mmCIF file of C-alpha atoms in Angstrom:
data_model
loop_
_atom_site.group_PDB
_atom_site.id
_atom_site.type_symbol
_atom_site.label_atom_id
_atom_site.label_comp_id
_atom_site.label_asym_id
_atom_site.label_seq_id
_atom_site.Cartn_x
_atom_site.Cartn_y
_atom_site.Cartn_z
ATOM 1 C CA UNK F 5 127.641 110.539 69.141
ATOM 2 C CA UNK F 6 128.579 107.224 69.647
ATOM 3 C CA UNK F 7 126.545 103.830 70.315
ATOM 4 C CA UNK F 8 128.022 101.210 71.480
ATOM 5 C CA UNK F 9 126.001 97.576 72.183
ATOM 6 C CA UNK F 10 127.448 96.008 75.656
ATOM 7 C CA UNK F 11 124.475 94.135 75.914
ATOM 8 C CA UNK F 12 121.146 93.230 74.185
ATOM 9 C CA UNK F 13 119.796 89.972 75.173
ATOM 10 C CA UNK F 14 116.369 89.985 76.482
ATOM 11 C CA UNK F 15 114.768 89.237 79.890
ATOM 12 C CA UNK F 16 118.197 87.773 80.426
ATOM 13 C CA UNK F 17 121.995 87.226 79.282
ATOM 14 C CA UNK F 18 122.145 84.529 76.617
ATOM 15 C CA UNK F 19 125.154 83.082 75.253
ATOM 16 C CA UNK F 20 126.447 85.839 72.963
ATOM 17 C CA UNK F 21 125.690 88.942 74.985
ATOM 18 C CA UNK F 22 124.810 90.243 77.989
ATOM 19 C CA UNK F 23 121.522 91.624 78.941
ATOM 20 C CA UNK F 24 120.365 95.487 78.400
ATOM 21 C CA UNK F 25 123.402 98.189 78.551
ATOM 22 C CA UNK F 26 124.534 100.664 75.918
ATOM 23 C CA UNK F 27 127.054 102.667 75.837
ATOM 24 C CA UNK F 28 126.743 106.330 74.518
ATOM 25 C CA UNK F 29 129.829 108.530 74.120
ATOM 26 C CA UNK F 30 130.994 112.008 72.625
ATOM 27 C CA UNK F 31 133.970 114.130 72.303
ATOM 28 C CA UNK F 32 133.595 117.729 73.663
ATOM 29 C CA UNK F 33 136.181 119.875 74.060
ATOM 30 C CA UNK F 34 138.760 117.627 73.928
ATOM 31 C CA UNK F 35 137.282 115.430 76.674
ATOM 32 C CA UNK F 36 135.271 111.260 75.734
ATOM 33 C CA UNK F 37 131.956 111.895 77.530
ATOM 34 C CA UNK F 38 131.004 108.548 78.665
ATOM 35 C CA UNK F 39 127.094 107.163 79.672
ATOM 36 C CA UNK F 40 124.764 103.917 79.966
ATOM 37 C CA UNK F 41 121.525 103.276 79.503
ATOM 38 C CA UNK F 42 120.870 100.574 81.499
ATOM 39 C CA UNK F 43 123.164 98.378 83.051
ATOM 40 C CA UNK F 44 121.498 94.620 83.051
ATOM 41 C CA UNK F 45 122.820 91.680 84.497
ATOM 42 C CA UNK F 46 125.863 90.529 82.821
ATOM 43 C CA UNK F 47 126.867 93.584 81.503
ATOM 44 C CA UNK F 48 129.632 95.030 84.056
ATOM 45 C CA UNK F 49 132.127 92.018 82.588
ATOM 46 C CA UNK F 50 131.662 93.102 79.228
ATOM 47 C CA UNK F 51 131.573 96.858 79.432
ATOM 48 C CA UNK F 52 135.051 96.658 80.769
ATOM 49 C CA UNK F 53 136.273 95.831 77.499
ATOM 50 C CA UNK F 54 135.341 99.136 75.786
ATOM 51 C CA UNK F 55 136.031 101.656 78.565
ATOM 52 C CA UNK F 56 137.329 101.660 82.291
ATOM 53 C CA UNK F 57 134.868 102.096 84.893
ATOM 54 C CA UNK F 58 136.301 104.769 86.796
ATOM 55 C CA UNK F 59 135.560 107.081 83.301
ATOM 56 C CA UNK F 60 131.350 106.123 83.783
ATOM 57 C CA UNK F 61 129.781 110.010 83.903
ATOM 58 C CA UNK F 62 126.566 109.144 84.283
ATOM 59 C CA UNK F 63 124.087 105.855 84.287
ATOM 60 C CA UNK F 64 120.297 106.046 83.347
ATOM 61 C CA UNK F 65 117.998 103.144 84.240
ATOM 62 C CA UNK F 66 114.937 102.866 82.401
ATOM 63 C CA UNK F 67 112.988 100.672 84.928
ATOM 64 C CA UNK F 68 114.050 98.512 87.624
ATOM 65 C CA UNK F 69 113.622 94.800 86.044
ATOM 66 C CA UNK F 70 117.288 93.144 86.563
ATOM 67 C CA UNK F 71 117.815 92.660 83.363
ATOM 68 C CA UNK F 72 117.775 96.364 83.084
ATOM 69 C CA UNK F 73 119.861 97.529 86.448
ATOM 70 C CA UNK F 74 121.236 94.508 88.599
ATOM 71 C CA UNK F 75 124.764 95.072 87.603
ATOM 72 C CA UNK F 76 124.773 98.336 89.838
ATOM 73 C CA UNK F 77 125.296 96.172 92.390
ATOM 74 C CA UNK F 78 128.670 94.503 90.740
ATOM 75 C CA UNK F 79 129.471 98.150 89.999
ATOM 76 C CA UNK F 80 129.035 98.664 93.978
ATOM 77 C CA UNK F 81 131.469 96.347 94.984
ATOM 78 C CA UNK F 82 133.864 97.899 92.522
ATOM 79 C CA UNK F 83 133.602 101.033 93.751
ATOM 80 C CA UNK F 84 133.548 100.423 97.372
ATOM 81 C CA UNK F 85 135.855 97.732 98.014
ATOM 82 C CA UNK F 86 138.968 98.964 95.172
ATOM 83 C CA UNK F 87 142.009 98.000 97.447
ATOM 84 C CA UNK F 88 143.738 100.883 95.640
ATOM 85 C CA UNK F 89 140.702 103.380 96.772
ATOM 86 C CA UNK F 90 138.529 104.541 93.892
ATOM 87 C CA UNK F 91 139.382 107.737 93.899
ATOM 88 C CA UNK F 92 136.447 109.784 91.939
ATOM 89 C CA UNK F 93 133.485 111.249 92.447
ATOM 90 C CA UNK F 94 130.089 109.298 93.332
ATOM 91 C CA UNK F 95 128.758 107.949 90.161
ATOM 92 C CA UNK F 96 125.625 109.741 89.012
ATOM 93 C CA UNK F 97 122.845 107.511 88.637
ATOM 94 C CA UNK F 98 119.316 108.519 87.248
ATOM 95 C CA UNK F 99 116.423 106.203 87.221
ATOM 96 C CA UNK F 100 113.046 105.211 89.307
ATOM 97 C CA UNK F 101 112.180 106.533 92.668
ATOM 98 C CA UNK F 102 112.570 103.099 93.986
ATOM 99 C CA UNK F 103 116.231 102.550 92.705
ATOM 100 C CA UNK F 104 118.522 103.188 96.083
ATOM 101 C CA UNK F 105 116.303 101.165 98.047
ATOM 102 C CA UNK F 106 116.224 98.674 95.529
ATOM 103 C CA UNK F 107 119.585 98.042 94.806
ATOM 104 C CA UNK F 108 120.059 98.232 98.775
ATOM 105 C CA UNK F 109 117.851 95.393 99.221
ATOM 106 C CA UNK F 110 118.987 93.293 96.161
ATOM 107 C CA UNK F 111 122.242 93.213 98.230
ATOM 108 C CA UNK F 112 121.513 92.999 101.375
ATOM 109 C CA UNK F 113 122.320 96.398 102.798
ATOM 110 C CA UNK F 114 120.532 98.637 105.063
ATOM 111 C CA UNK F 115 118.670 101.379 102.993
ATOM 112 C CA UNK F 116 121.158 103.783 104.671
ATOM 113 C CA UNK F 117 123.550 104.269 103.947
ATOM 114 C CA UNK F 118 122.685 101.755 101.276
ATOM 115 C CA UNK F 119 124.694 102.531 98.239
ATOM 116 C CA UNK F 120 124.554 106.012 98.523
ATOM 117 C CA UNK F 121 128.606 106.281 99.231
ATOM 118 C CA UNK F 122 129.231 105.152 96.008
ATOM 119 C CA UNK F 123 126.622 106.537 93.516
ATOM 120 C CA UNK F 124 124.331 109.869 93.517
ATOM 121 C CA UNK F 125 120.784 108.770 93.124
ATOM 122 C CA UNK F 126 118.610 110.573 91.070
ATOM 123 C CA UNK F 127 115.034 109.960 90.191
ATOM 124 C CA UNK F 128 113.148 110.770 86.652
ATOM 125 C CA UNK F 129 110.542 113.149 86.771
ATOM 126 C CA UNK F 130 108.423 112.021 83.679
ATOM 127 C CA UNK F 131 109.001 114.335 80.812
ATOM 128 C CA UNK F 132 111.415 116.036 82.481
ATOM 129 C CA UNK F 133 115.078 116.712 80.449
ATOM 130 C CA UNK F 134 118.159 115.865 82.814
ATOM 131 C CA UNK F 135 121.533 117.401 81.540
ATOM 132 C CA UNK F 136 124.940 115.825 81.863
ATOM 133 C CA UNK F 137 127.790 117.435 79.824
ATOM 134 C CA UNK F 138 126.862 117.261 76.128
ATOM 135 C CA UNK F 139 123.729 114.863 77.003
ATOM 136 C CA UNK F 140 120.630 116.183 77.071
ATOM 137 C CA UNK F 141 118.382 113.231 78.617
ATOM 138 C CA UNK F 142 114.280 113.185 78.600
ATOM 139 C CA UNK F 143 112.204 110.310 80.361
ATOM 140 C CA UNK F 144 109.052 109.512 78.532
ATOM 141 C CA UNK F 145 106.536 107.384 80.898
ATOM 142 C CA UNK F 146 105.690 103.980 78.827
ATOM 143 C CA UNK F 147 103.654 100.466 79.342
ATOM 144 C CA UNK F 148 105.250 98.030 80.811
ATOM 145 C CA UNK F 149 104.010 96.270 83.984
ATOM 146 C CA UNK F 150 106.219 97.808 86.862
ATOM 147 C CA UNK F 151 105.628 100.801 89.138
ATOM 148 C CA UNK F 152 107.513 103.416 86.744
ATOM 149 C CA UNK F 153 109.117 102.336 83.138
ATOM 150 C CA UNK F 154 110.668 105.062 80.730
ATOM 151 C CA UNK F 155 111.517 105.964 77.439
ATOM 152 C CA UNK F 156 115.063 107.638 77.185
ATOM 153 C CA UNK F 157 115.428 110.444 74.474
ATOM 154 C CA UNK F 158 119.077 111.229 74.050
ATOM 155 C CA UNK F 159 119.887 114.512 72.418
ATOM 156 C CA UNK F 160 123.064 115.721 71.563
ATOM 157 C CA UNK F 161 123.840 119.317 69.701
ATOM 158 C CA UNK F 162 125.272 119.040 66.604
ATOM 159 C CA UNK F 163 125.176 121.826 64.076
ATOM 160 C CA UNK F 164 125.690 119.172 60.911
ATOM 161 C CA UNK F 165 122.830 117.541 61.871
ATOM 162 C CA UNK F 166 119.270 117.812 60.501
ATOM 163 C CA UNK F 167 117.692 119.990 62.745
ATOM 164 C CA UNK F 168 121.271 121.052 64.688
ATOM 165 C CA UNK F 169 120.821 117.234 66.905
ATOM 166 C CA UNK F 170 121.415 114.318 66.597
ATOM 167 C CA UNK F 171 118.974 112.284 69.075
ATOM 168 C CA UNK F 172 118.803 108.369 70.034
ATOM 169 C CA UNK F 173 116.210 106.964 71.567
ATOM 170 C CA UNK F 174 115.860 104.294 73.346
ATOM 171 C CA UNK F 175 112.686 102.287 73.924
ATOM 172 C CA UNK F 176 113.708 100.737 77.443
ATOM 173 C CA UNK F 177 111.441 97.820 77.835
ATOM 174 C CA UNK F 178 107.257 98.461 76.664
ATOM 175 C CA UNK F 179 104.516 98.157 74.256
ATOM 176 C CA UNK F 180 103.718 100.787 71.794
ATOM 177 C CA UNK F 181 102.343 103.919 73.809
ATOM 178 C CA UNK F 182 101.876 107.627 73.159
ATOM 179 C CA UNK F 183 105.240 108.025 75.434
ATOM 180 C CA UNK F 184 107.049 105.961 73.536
ATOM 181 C CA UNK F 185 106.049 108.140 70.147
ATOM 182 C CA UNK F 186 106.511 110.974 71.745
ATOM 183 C CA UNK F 187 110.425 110.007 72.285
ATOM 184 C CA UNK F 188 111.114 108.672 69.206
ATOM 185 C CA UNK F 189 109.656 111.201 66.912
ATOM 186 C CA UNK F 190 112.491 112.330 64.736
ATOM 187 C CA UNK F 191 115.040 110.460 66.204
ATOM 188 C CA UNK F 192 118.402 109.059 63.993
ATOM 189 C CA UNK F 193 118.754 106.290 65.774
ATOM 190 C CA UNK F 194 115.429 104.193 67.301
ATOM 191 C CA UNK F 195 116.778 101.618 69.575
ATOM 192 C CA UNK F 196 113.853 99.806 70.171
ATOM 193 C CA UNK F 197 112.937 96.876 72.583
ATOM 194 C CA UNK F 198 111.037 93.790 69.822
ATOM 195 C CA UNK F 199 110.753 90.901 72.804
ATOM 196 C CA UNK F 200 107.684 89.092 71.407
ATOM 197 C CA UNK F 201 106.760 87.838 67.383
ATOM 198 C CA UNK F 202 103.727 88.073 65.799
ATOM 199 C CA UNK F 203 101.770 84.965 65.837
ATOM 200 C CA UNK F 204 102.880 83.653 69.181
ATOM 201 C CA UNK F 205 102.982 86.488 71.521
ATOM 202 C CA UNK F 206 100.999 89.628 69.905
ATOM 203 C CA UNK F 207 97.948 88.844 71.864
ATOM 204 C CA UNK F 208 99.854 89.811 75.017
ATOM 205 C CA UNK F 209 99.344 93.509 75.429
ATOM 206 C CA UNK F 210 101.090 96.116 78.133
ATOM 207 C CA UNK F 211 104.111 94.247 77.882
ATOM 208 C CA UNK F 212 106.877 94.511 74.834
ATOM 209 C CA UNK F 213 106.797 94.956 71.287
ATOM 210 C CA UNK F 214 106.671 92.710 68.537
ATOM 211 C CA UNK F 215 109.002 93.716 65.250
ATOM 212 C CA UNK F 216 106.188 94.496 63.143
ATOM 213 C CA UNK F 217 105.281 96.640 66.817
ATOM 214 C CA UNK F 218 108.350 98.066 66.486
ATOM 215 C CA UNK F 219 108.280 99.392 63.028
ATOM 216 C CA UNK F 220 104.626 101.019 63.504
ATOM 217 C CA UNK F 221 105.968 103.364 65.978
ATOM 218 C CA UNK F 222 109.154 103.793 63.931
ATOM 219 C CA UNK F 223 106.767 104.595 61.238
ATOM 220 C CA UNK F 224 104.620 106.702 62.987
ATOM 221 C CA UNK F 225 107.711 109.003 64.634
ATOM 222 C CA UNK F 226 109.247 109.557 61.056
ATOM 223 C CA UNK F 227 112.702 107.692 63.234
ATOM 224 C CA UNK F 228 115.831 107.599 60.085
ATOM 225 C CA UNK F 229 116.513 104.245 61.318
ATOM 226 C CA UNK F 230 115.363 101.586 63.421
ATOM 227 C CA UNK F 231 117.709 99.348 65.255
ATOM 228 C CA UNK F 232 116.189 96.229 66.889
ATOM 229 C CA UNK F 233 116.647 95.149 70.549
ATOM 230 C CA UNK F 234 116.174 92.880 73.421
ATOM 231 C CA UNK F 235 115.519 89.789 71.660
ATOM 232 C CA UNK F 236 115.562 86.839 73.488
ATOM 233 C CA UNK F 237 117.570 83.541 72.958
ATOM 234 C CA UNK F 238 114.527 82.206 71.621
ATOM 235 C CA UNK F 239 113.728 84.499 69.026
ATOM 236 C CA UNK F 240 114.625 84.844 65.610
ATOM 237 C CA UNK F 241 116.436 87.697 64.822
ATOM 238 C CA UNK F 242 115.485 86.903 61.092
ATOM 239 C CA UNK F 243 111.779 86.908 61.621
ATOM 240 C CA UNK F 244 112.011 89.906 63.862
ATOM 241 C CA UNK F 245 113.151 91.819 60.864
ATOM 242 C CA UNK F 246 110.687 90.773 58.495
ATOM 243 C CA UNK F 247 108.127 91.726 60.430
ATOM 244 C CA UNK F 248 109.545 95.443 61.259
ATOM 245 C CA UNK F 249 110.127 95.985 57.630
ATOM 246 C CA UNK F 250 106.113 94.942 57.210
ATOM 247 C CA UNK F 251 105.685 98.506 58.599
ATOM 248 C CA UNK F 252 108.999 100.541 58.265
ATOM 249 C CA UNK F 253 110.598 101.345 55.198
ATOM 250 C CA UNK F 254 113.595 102.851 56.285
ATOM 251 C CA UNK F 255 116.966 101.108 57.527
ATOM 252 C CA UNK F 256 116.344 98.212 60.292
ATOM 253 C CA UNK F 257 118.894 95.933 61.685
ATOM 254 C CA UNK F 258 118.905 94.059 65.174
ATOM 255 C CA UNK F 259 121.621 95.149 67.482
ATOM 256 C CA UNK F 260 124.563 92.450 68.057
ATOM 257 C CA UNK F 261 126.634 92.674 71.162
ATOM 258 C CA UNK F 262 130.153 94.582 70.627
ATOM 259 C CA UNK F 263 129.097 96.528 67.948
ATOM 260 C CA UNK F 264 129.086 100.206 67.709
ATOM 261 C CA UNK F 265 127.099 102.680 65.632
ATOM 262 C CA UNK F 266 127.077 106.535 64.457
ATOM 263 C CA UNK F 267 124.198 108.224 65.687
#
């Protein structure tokens, strides 16, 4: 299993990357399995250069923030108006029960047939595995101040792998909860939100994580590694690290856009 960071800025793109998307693929059976988690503003441009769209099998939307889902509507217009005709299947799209209506709305289409045309709209049922090819995909509920916000624990079978998996998760945007433990426990790779720092914004609860945030929960979950997400422009990705590594020991980095990563 393959990560690969198409975005990461947080709250919003900043100059070297695009806001929340990641790409996750695998080879089965001689066939690239192709997902995202998330597809935040900014992203569509950039995904392009790693894959074409019309390969997309599946997108999962952790909450419904734009930072975390307004490209679907870019996607839309790619889909519906290809002069060539696009020519596959509706794109599978998992995420809140409010998503159709709210991509509808965000661009200024009836409800129905709203988007539906173009992508198959699924909604999470907390705790709940979804399956897609080689993907095994659980929402975990976590705190973040919108109607529903999730967790996304990515499993992937893999007989080499401690424990026959090989699992991502991926913290979507929240502060430390027992959902958000419960996805990452054992998890290779921890892709976790770290929005805020200590000493400026830790006395804001409910909302994101702070590095040293970050790192408890890593901690706490036994993750293998901890990579370090959704920092915004004005954070420093230095500091961010220093205070994960205040209470992780293992292997932390921050994620860079265009860079890809062996679960």
């Amino acid at each position: 299993m393959k990560l690969t960071i198409v975005g990461c800025s947080g709250s919003f793109p900043g100059p070297q990357s695009p806001a929340s998307c990641y790409l996750i693929t695998v080879q089965e059976d001689g066939k690239t399995w192709r997902i995202l988690l998330d597809l935040g503003n900014g992203s569509l441009g950039a995904l392009q250069r790693y894959m074409d769209l019309r390969d997309i099998d599946g997108i999962f939307l952790t909450h419904l923030h734009p930072d975390h889902c307004m490209d679907l509507c870019g996607l839309h217009v790619a889909v519906h108006w290809d002069p060539e005709g696009w020519n596959q299947p509706r794109i599978p799209v998992w995420g809140p029960a409010a998503t159709a209506d709210r991509m509808a709305t965000a661009y200024g289409l009836d409800p129905e047939p709203g988007m539906h045309e173009d992508f198959e709209f699924h909604s999470w049922a907390p705790r709940t595995p979804v399956t897609l090819g080689p993907f095994t995909i659980t929402p975990f509920p976590v705190l973040h101040p919108v109607e529903e916000a999730y967790a996304l624990r990515v499993e992937v079978t893999d007989p080499d792998a401690p424990g026959g998996k090989r699992i991502l998760t991926y913290s979507g945007d929240t502060d430390a909860c027992e959902g958000l433990l419960e996805a990452a426990a054992g998890s290779s790779i921890f892709l976790c939100e770290a929005a805020f720092h200590e000493g400026r914004d830790d006395a804001i609860r409910g909302v994101h994580l702070t590095g040293k945030r970050a790192g408890d929960v890593a901690s706490a979950a036994a993750s293998r590694r901890l990579l370090l997400t959704h920092l915004p422009v004005w954070n420093d990705a230095v500091r961010t690290m220093e205070e994960a590594r205040t209470s992780y020991a293992g292997d932390v980095a921050v994620a860079v856009a265009g860079v890809s990563y062996a679960v």
